[in-house]
Short mmCIF file of C-alpha atoms in Angstrom, two decimals:
data_model
loop_
_atom_site.label_atom_id
_atom_site.label_comp_id
_atom_site.label_asym_id
_atom_site.label_seq_id
_atom_site.Cartn_x
_atom_site.Cartn_y
_atom_site.Cartn_z
CA MET A 1 0.77 12.32 -22.09
CA ALA A 2 2.47 9.14 -23.27
CA ALA A 3 4.02 11.12 -26.22
CA THR A 4 5.54 13.60 -23.74
CA ALA A 5 6.92 11.04 -21.25
CA ILE A 6 10.51 10.07 -20.68
CA VAL A 7 10.73 6.49 -19.41
CA ARG A 8 13.43 5.94 -16.88
CA ASP A 9 14.64 2.74 -14.96
CA ILE A 10 15.68 3.52 -11.41
CA ALA A 11 18.05 1.18 -9.54
CA LYS A 12 17.29 0.04 -6.01
CA GLY A 13 18.71 2.63 -3.58
CA GLU A 14 18.74 5.46 -6.21
CA THR A 15 17.20 8.81 -5.24
CA PHE A 16 15.56 10.41 -8.26
CA ILE A 17 13.70 13.36 -6.52
CA GLU A 18 15.69 15.57 -4.07
CA GLU A 19 13.87 17.62 -1.48
CA GLY A 20 14.42 21.33 -2.22
CA ASP A 21 15.25 20.83 -5.92
CA SER A 22 13.41 22.77 -8.50
CA ALA A 23 10.08 20.94 -9.26
CA SER A 24 10.51 20.98 -13.01
CA ASP A 25 8.99 17.52 -13.54
CA PHE A 26 6.54 15.09 -12.09
CA PHE A 27 6.67 11.32 -12.26
CA ASN A 28 4.34 8.37 -12.63
CA VAL A 29 5.49 5.07 -11.11
CA THR A 30 4.90 2.14 -13.54
CA ARG A 31 6.81 -0.59 -11.82
CA GLY A 32 8.37 -1.05 -8.33
CA THR A 33 8.18 0.78 -5.08
CA VAL A 34 9.37 4.14 -4.05
CA LYS A 35 10.13 5.44 -0.49
CA LEU A 36 9.17 9.07 0.12
CA TYR A 37 11.00 10.80 2.89
CA LYS A 38 12.14 14.18 4.39
CA LEU A 39 15.38 14.86 6.12
CA LEU A 40 15.51 16.64 9.48
CA PRO A 41 18.26 19.31 10.11
CA ASP A 42 20.24 16.74 12.20
CA GLY A 43 20.33 14.35 9.36
CA ARG A 44 17.58 11.94 10.61
CA GLN A 45 15.15 10.63 8.03
CA GLN A 46 11.31 10.65 8.27
CA VAL A 47 9.73 8.28 5.90
CA THR A 48 6.34 9.80 4.84
CA GLY A 49 5.03 7.23 2.45
CA PHE A 50 5.53 4.48 -0.05
CA ALA A 51 4.45 4.77 -3.74
CA GLY A 52 3.82 1.92 -6.11
CA ALA A 53 2.70 1.38 -9.60
CA GLY A 54 0.12 3.90 -10.60
CA HIS A 55 1.08 6.67 -8.29
CA PHE A 56 1.91 10.13 -9.41
CA LEU A 57 4.70 11.98 -7.58
CA GLY A 58 5.31 15.68 -7.54
CA LEU A 59 1.82 17.04 -8.54
CA ALA A 60 0.99 18.71 -5.30
CA VAL A 61 4.03 20.90 -5.08
CA SER A 62 4.99 24.54 -5.62
CA ASN A 63 8.38 25.60 -7.01
CA THR A 64 10.44 23.11 -5.22
CA TYR A 65 9.99 19.35 -4.20
CA ALA A 66 8.76 19.04 -0.58
CA PHE A 67 10.13 15.52 -0.26
CA SER A 68 12.73 13.13 -1.58
CA ALA A 69 12.00 9.85 -3.43
CA GLU A 70 14.22 6.67 -3.45
CA ALA A 71 13.60 3.43 -5.24
CA ILE A 72 13.55 0.56 -2.64
CA GLU A 73 13.44 -2.06 -5.46
CA PRO A 74 14.18 -1.84 -9.17
CA THR A 75 11.68 0.85 -10.33
CA ARG A 76 10.41 2.32 -13.61
CA VAL A 77 8.87 5.80 -13.83
CA CYS A 78 7.62 8.05 -16.51
CA ARG A 79 8.79 11.59 -16.26
CA PHE A 80 6.74 14.48 -17.44
CA SER A 81 7.82 18.06 -17.89
CA ARG A 82 5.57 20.46 -15.94
CA PRO A 83 5.69 23.23 -18.68
CA LYS A 84 4.53 20.61 -21.23
CA LEU A 85 1.90 19.45 -18.81
CA ARG A 86 0.44 23.03 -18.78
CA GLU A 87 0.17 22.95 -22.56
CA LEU A 88 -1.65 19.57 -22.36
CA LEU A 89 -4.08 20.90 -19.65
CA HIS A 90 -4.98 23.79 -22.03
CA ASP A 91 -5.86 21.24 -24.85
CA PHE A 92 -7.46 18.54 -22.69
CA PRO A 93 -9.58 19.96 -19.78
CA ALA A 94 -10.65 16.44 -18.68
CA LEU A 95 -6.85 15.65 -17.92
CA GLU A 96 -6.69 18.57 -15.65
CA GLU A 97 -9.64 17.21 -13.59
CA ARG A 98 -8.00 13.82 -13.34
CA LEU A 99 -4.61 15.22 -12.18
CA LEU A 100 -6.36 17.54 -9.73
CA GLN A 101 -8.10 14.40 -8.19
CA THR A 102 -4.67 12.73 -7.90
CA ALA A 103 -3.25 15.70 -6.20
CA CYS A 104 -6.17 15.72 -3.70
CA ASN A 105 -5.48 12.03 -2.93
CA GLU A 106 -1.89 13.02 -1.94
CA LEU A 107 -3.42 15.54 0.59
CA VAL A 108 -5.78 12.89 1.85
CA ALA A 109 -2.82 10.55 2.32
CA ALA A 110 -1.01 13.20 4.27
CA GLN A 111 -4.01 13.65 6.59
CA GLU A 112 -4.24 9.86 7.22
CA GLN A 113 -0.52 9.81 8.12
CA MET A 114 -1.05 12.64 10.69
CA LEU A 115 -3.87 10.55 12.34
CA LEU A 116 -1.66 7.41 12.20
CA LEU A 117 1.18 9.10 14.09
CA GLY A 118 -0.86 11.22 16.42
CA ARG A 119 -3.62 8.99 17.68
CA LYS A 120 -3.09 5.35 16.95
CA THR A 121 -1.38 2.75 19.17
CA ALA A 122 1.55 0.70 17.89
CA ARG A 123 -0.78 -2.25 17.31
CA GLU A 124 -3.22 -0.10 15.40
CA ARG A 125 -0.43 1.52 13.30
CA VAL A 126 0.99 -1.82 12.08
CA ALA A 127 -2.49 -3.08 11.33
CA SER A 128 -3.31 0.09 9.40
CA PHE A 129 -0.11 -0.29 7.47
CA LEU A 130 -0.88 -3.86 6.34
CA VAL A 131 -4.50 -3.03 5.53
CA ASN A 132 -3.41 -0.01 3.46
CA ARG A 133 -0.89 -2.07 1.63
CA LEU A 134 -3.51 -4.73 0.84
CA GLU A 135 -6.05 -1.99 -0.35
CA THR A 136 -3.52 -0.35 -2.60
CA ALA A 137 -2.34 -3.45 -4.32
CA MET A 138 -2.62 -3.29 -8.16
CA PRO A 139 -6.23 -4.02 -9.28
CA CYS A 140 -5.03 -6.25 -12.04
CA ALA A 141 -3.68 -8.65 -9.51
CA GLY A 142 -7.22 -9.55 -8.52
CA PRO A 143 -8.40 -10.26 -5.03
CA THR A 144 -5.52 -11.32 -2.84
CA ASP A 145 -4.53 -11.61 0.81
CA SER A 146 -0.87 -11.41 0.03
CA VAL A 147 0.87 -8.11 0.87
CA ALA A 148 4.30 -7.37 -0.66
CA LEU A 149 6.71 -5.63 1.68
CA PRO A 150 9.77 -4.58 -0.38
CA MET A 151 10.70 -2.10 2.25
CA THR A 152 12.88 -2.96 5.40
CA ARG A 153 11.44 -3.29 8.88
CA SER A 154 13.53 -0.22 9.64
CA GLU A 155 11.75 1.80 6.91
CA ILE A 156 8.32 0.51 8.13
CA ALA A 157 9.26 1.61 11.71
CA ASP A 158 10.30 5.00 10.50
CA TYR A 159 7.05 5.43 8.58
CA LEU A 160 5.00 4.38 11.53
CA GLY A 161 6.96 6.45 14.11
CA LEU A 162 7.90 3.29 15.96
CA THR A 163 11.07 1.34 16.89
CA ILE A 164 12.21 -1.67 14.74
CA GLU A 165 11.78 -3.77 17.93
CA THR A 166 8.17 -2.69 18.38
CA VAL A 167 7.33 -3.36 14.70
CA SER A 168 8.99 -6.86 14.90
CA ARG A 169 7.14 -7.69 18.19
CA THR A 170 3.81 -6.60 16.74
CA PHE A 171 4.32 -8.78 13.64
CA SER A 172 5.29 -11.69 15.88
CA ARG A 173 2.22 -11.18 18.05
CA PHE A 174 -0.13 -11.15 14.88
CA LYS A 175 1.62 -14.37 13.75
CA ALA A 176 1.19 -15.99 17.21
CA GLU A 177 -2.51 -15.09 17.15
CA LYS A 178 -2.74 -16.67 13.63
CA ARG A 179 -3.93 -13.35 12.04
CA ILE A 180 -0.96 -13.23 9.52
CA THR A 181 1.87 -15.44 8.30
CA THR A 182 5.19 -14.37 6.83
CA PRO A 183 6.57 -16.62 3.93
CA SER A 184 9.35 -14.20 3.84
CA ASN A 185 10.58 -10.81 5.10
CA ALA A 186 9.27 -9.29 1.87
CA GLU A 187 5.76 -10.72 2.14
CA VAL A 188 2.84 -11.04 4.58
CA VAL A 189 -0.27 -13.13 4.01
CA ILE A 190 -3.33 -11.88 5.82
CA LEU A 191 -5.27 -14.73 7.41
CA ASP A 192 -8.01 -12.68 9.13
CA ARG A 193 -8.63 -9.53 7.27
CA PRO A 194 -11.83 -8.42 9.11
CA TRP A 195 -10.04 -8.74 12.41
CA LEU A 196 -7.05 -6.78 11.09
CA SER A 197 -9.32 -4.08 9.65
CA GLY A 198 -10.92 -3.93 13.10
CA VAL A 199 -7.63 -3.38 14.82
CA ALA A 200 -6.72 -0.65 12.33
CA ALA A 201 -9.93 1.16 13.15
CA GLY A 202 -9.43 0.82 16.86
CA LEU A 203 -12.36 -1.67 17.21
CA GLN A 204 -10.49 -4.68 18.44
#
Protein backbone atom coordinates (compact mmCIF):
# COMPACT_ATOMS: atom_id res chain seq x y z
CA MET A 1 0.00 0.00 0.00
CA ALA A 2 2.85 2.37 0.79
CA ALA A 3 4.04 2.12 -2.82
CA THR A 4 0.66 3.38 -4.08
CA ALA A 5 0.16 6.15 -1.50
CA ILE A 6 0.39 9.86 -2.20
CA VAL A 7 1.45 11.76 0.93
CA ARG A 8 -0.21 15.12 1.42
CA ASP A 9 0.13 17.78 4.12
CA ILE A 10 -3.15 19.49 5.01
CA ALA A 11 -3.18 22.97 6.53
CA LYS A 12 -5.38 23.76 9.53
CA GLY A 13 -8.85 24.72 8.31
CA GLU A 14 -8.46 23.02 4.91
CA THR A 15 -11.22 20.68 3.72
CA PHE A 16 -9.84 17.76 1.72
CA ILE A 17 -12.97 15.61 1.43
CA GLU A 18 -16.19 17.24 0.20
CA GLU A 19 -19.54 15.62 0.90
CA GLY A 20 -21.15 14.53 -2.38
CA ASP A 21 -17.91 14.45 -4.39
CA SER A 22 -16.96 11.31 -6.29
CA ALA A 23 -15.32 8.84 -3.86
CA SER A 24 -12.31 8.05 -6.06
CA ASP A 25 -9.85 7.89 -3.14
CA PHE A 26 -9.63 6.96 0.51
CA PHE A 27 -7.28 8.40 3.11
CA ASN A 28 -5.19 7.31 6.08
CA VAL A 29 -4.44 9.99 8.68
CA THR A 30 -0.80 9.72 9.79
CA ARG A 31 -0.53 12.96 11.79
CA GLY A 32 -2.89 15.54 13.21
CA THR A 33 -6.66 15.59 13.75
CA VAL A 34 -9.53 15.80 11.28
CA LYS A 35 -13.10 16.95 11.83
CA LEU A 36 -15.79 14.95 10.00
CA TYR A 37 -19.04 16.75 9.34
CA LYS A 38 -22.21 16.98 7.27
CA LEU A 39 -23.98 20.12 6.10
CA LEU A 40 -27.73 20.53 6.53
CA PRO A 41 -29.76 22.19 3.74
CA ASP A 42 -29.91 25.47 5.70
CA GLY A 43 -26.11 25.59 5.99
CA ARG A 44 -25.82 24.36 9.56
CA GLN A 45 -22.95 21.98 10.25
CA GLN A 46 -23.22 18.71 12.20
CA VAL A 47 -19.91 17.31 13.40
CA THR A 48 -20.11 13.52 13.18
CA GLY A 49 -16.66 12.61 14.48
CA PHE A 50 -12.97 13.34 14.87
CA ALA A 51 -10.25 11.23 13.26
CA GLY A 52 -6.62 11.09 14.37
CA ALA A 53 -3.45 9.28 13.38
CA GLY A 54 -4.17 5.71 12.29
CA HIS A 55 -7.73 6.32 11.11
CA PHE A 56 -8.88 5.48 7.59
CA LEU A 57 -11.41 7.79 5.94
CA GLY A 58 -13.64 6.95 3.01
CA LEU A 59 -13.68 3.16 3.16
CA ALA A 60 -17.37 2.69 4.02
CA VAL A 61 -18.73 4.77 1.14
CA SER A 62 -20.43 4.07 -2.19
CA ASN A 63 -19.85 6.26 -5.24
CA THR A 64 -19.78 9.57 -3.39
CA TYR A 65 -18.50 10.74 -0.02
CA ALA A 66 -21.19 10.88 2.68
CA PHE A 67 -19.29 13.47 4.75
CA SER A 68 -16.75 16.27 4.54
CA ALA A 69 -13.36 16.24 6.29
CA GLU A 70 -11.46 19.30 7.52
CA ALA A 71 -8.08 19.44 9.26
CA ILE A 72 -8.40 21.17 12.65
CA GLU A 73 -4.62 21.25 13.10
CA PRO A 74 -1.71 20.71 10.68
CA THR A 75 -2.35 17.19 9.38
CA ARG A 76 -0.69 14.65 7.12
CA VAL A 77 -2.62 12.00 5.18
CA CYS A 78 -1.80 9.22 2.75
CA ARG A 79 -4.17 9.18 -0.22
CA PHE A 80 -4.95 5.89 -1.95
CA SER A 81 -6.71 5.37 -5.27
CA ARG A 82 -9.75 3.10 -4.94
CA PRO A 83 -9.13 1.46 -8.39
CA LYS A 84 -5.56 0.64 -7.33
CA LEU A 85 -6.91 -0.67 -4.04
CA ARG A 86 -9.06 -3.19 -5.89
CA GLU A 87 -5.95 -4.49 -7.65
CA LEU A 88 -4.14 -4.85 -4.33
CA LEU A 89 -7.06 -6.70 -2.75
CA HIS A 90 -6.97 -9.20 -5.59
CA ASP A 91 -3.28 -9.89 -4.90
CA PHE A 92 -3.37 -9.71 -1.09
CA PRO A 93 -6.55 -11.24 0.44
CA ALA A 94 -5.35 -10.53 3.98
CA LEU A 95 -5.43 -6.82 3.19
CA GLU A 96 -9.10 -7.06 2.25
CA GLU A 97 -9.90 -8.57 5.65
CA ARG A 98 -8.01 -5.80 7.44
CA LEU A 99 -9.75 -3.01 5.56
CA LEU A 100 -13.14 -4.66 6.02
CA GLN A 101 -12.56 -4.63 9.76
CA THR A 102 -11.69 -0.94 9.57
CA ALA A 103 -14.89 -0.21 7.64
CA CYS A 104 -16.88 -2.14 10.26
CA ASN A 105 -15.30 0.00 12.98
CA GLU A 106 -16.65 3.09 11.18
CA LEU A 107 -20.16 1.63 11.39
CA VAL A 108 -19.75 0.82 15.09
CA ALA A 109 -18.63 4.40 15.73
CA ALA A 110 -21.76 5.66 13.93
CA GLN A 111 -23.95 3.49 16.18
CA GLU A 112 -22.17 4.81 19.29
CA GLN A 113 -22.83 8.36 18.11
CA MET A 114 -26.54 7.58 17.73
CA LEU A 115 -26.63 6.33 21.33
CA LEU A 116 -24.70 9.37 22.51
CA LEU A 117 -27.12 11.84 20.94
CA GLY A 118 -30.30 9.88 21.55
CA ARG A 119 -30.09 8.65 25.14
CA LYS A 120 -27.30 10.22 27.17
CA THR A 121 -27.50 13.30 29.38
CA ALA A 122 -25.19 16.28 28.82
CA ARG A 123 -22.96 15.14 31.68
CA GLU A 124 -22.76 11.61 30.25
CA ARG A 125 -22.02 12.94 26.75
CA VAL A 126 -19.06 15.05 27.86
CA ALA A 127 -17.69 12.20 29.99
CA SER A 128 -18.10 9.76 27.08
CA PHE A 129 -16.26 12.17 24.79
CA LEU A 130 -13.29 12.46 27.17
CA VAL A 131 -13.11 8.71 27.81
CA ASN A 132 -13.24 8.01 24.08
CA ARG A 133 -10.46 10.53 23.40
CA LEU A 134 -8.38 8.84 26.10
CA GLU A 135 -8.98 5.35 24.72
CA THR A 136 -8.19 6.30 21.13
CA ALA A 137 -4.88 8.01 21.93
CA MET A 138 -1.94 6.65 19.96
CA PRO A 139 -0.71 3.39 21.57
CA CYS A 140 2.91 4.42 21.13
CA ALA A 141 2.31 7.26 23.58
CA GLY A 142 1.98 4.70 26.38
CA PRO A 143 -0.43 4.90 29.32
CA THR A 144 -1.51 8.49 29.84
CA ASP A 145 -4.27 10.45 31.52
CA SER A 146 -3.72 13.48 29.30
CA VAL A 147 -6.28 14.09 26.55
CA ALA A 148 -5.40 16.32 23.60
CA LEU A 149 -8.28 18.55 22.48
CA PRO A 150 -7.24 20.30 19.25
CA MET A 151 -10.90 20.98 18.47
CA THR A 152 -12.73 24.08 19.73
CA ARG A 153 -15.39 23.98 22.44
CA SER A 154 -17.88 24.91 19.70
CA GLU A 155 -16.88 21.84 17.65
CA ILE A 156 -17.16 19.62 20.74
CA ALA A 157 -20.63 21.05 21.42
CA ASP A 158 -21.69 20.46 17.82
CA TYR A 159 -20.45 16.86 17.96
CA LEU A 160 -22.24 16.18 21.24
CA GLY A 161 -25.47 17.94 20.27
CA LEU A 162 -25.09 20.48 23.09
CA THR A 163 -24.61 24.24 23.41
CA ILE A 164 -21.16 25.72 24.01
CA GLU A 165 -22.40 26.99 27.38
CA THR A 166 -23.45 23.49 28.47
CA VAL A 167 -20.09 22.00 27.45
CA SER A 168 -18.19 24.75 29.29
CA ARG A 169 -20.35 24.37 32.42
CA THR A 170 -19.83 20.60 32.43
CA PHE A 171 -16.06 20.97 32.10
CA SER A 172 -16.10 23.52 34.95
CA ARG A 173 -18.19 21.17 37.12
CA PHE A 174 -15.77 18.27 36.52
CA LYS A 175 -12.89 20.59 37.45
CA ALA A 176 -14.63 21.80 40.61
CA GLU A 177 -15.19 18.17 41.64
CA LYS A 178 -11.47 17.54 41.00
CA ARG A 179 -12.17 14.87 38.39
CA ILE A 180 -10.20 16.67 35.66
CA THR A 181 -7.85 19.62 35.25
CA THR A 182 -7.25 21.75 32.17
CA PRO A 183 -3.65 22.96 31.71
CA SER A 184 -4.87 24.68 28.53
CA ASN A 185 -7.91 24.80 26.24
CA ALA A 186 -6.20 22.16 24.08
CA GLU A 187 -5.59 19.63 26.88
CA VAL A 188 -7.50 17.90 29.66
CA VAL A 189 -5.85 15.73 32.32
CA ILE A 190 -8.09 13.03 33.78
CA LEU A 191 -7.67 12.85 37.56
CA ASP A 192 -10.32 10.19 38.25
CA ARG A 193 -10.65 7.87 35.28
CA PRO A 194 -12.85 5.20 36.99
CA TRP A 195 -15.34 7.88 38.05
CA LEU A 196 -15.41 9.46 34.56
CA SER A 197 -15.94 6.04 32.96
CA GLY A 198 -18.81 5.46 35.39
CA VAL A 199 -20.43 8.74 34.41
CA ALA A 200 -20.03 7.87 30.71
CA ALA A 201 -21.77 4.55 31.34
CA GLY A 202 -24.58 6.18 33.32
CA LEU A 203 -23.48 4.57 36.60
CA GLN A 204 -22.59 7.74 38.51
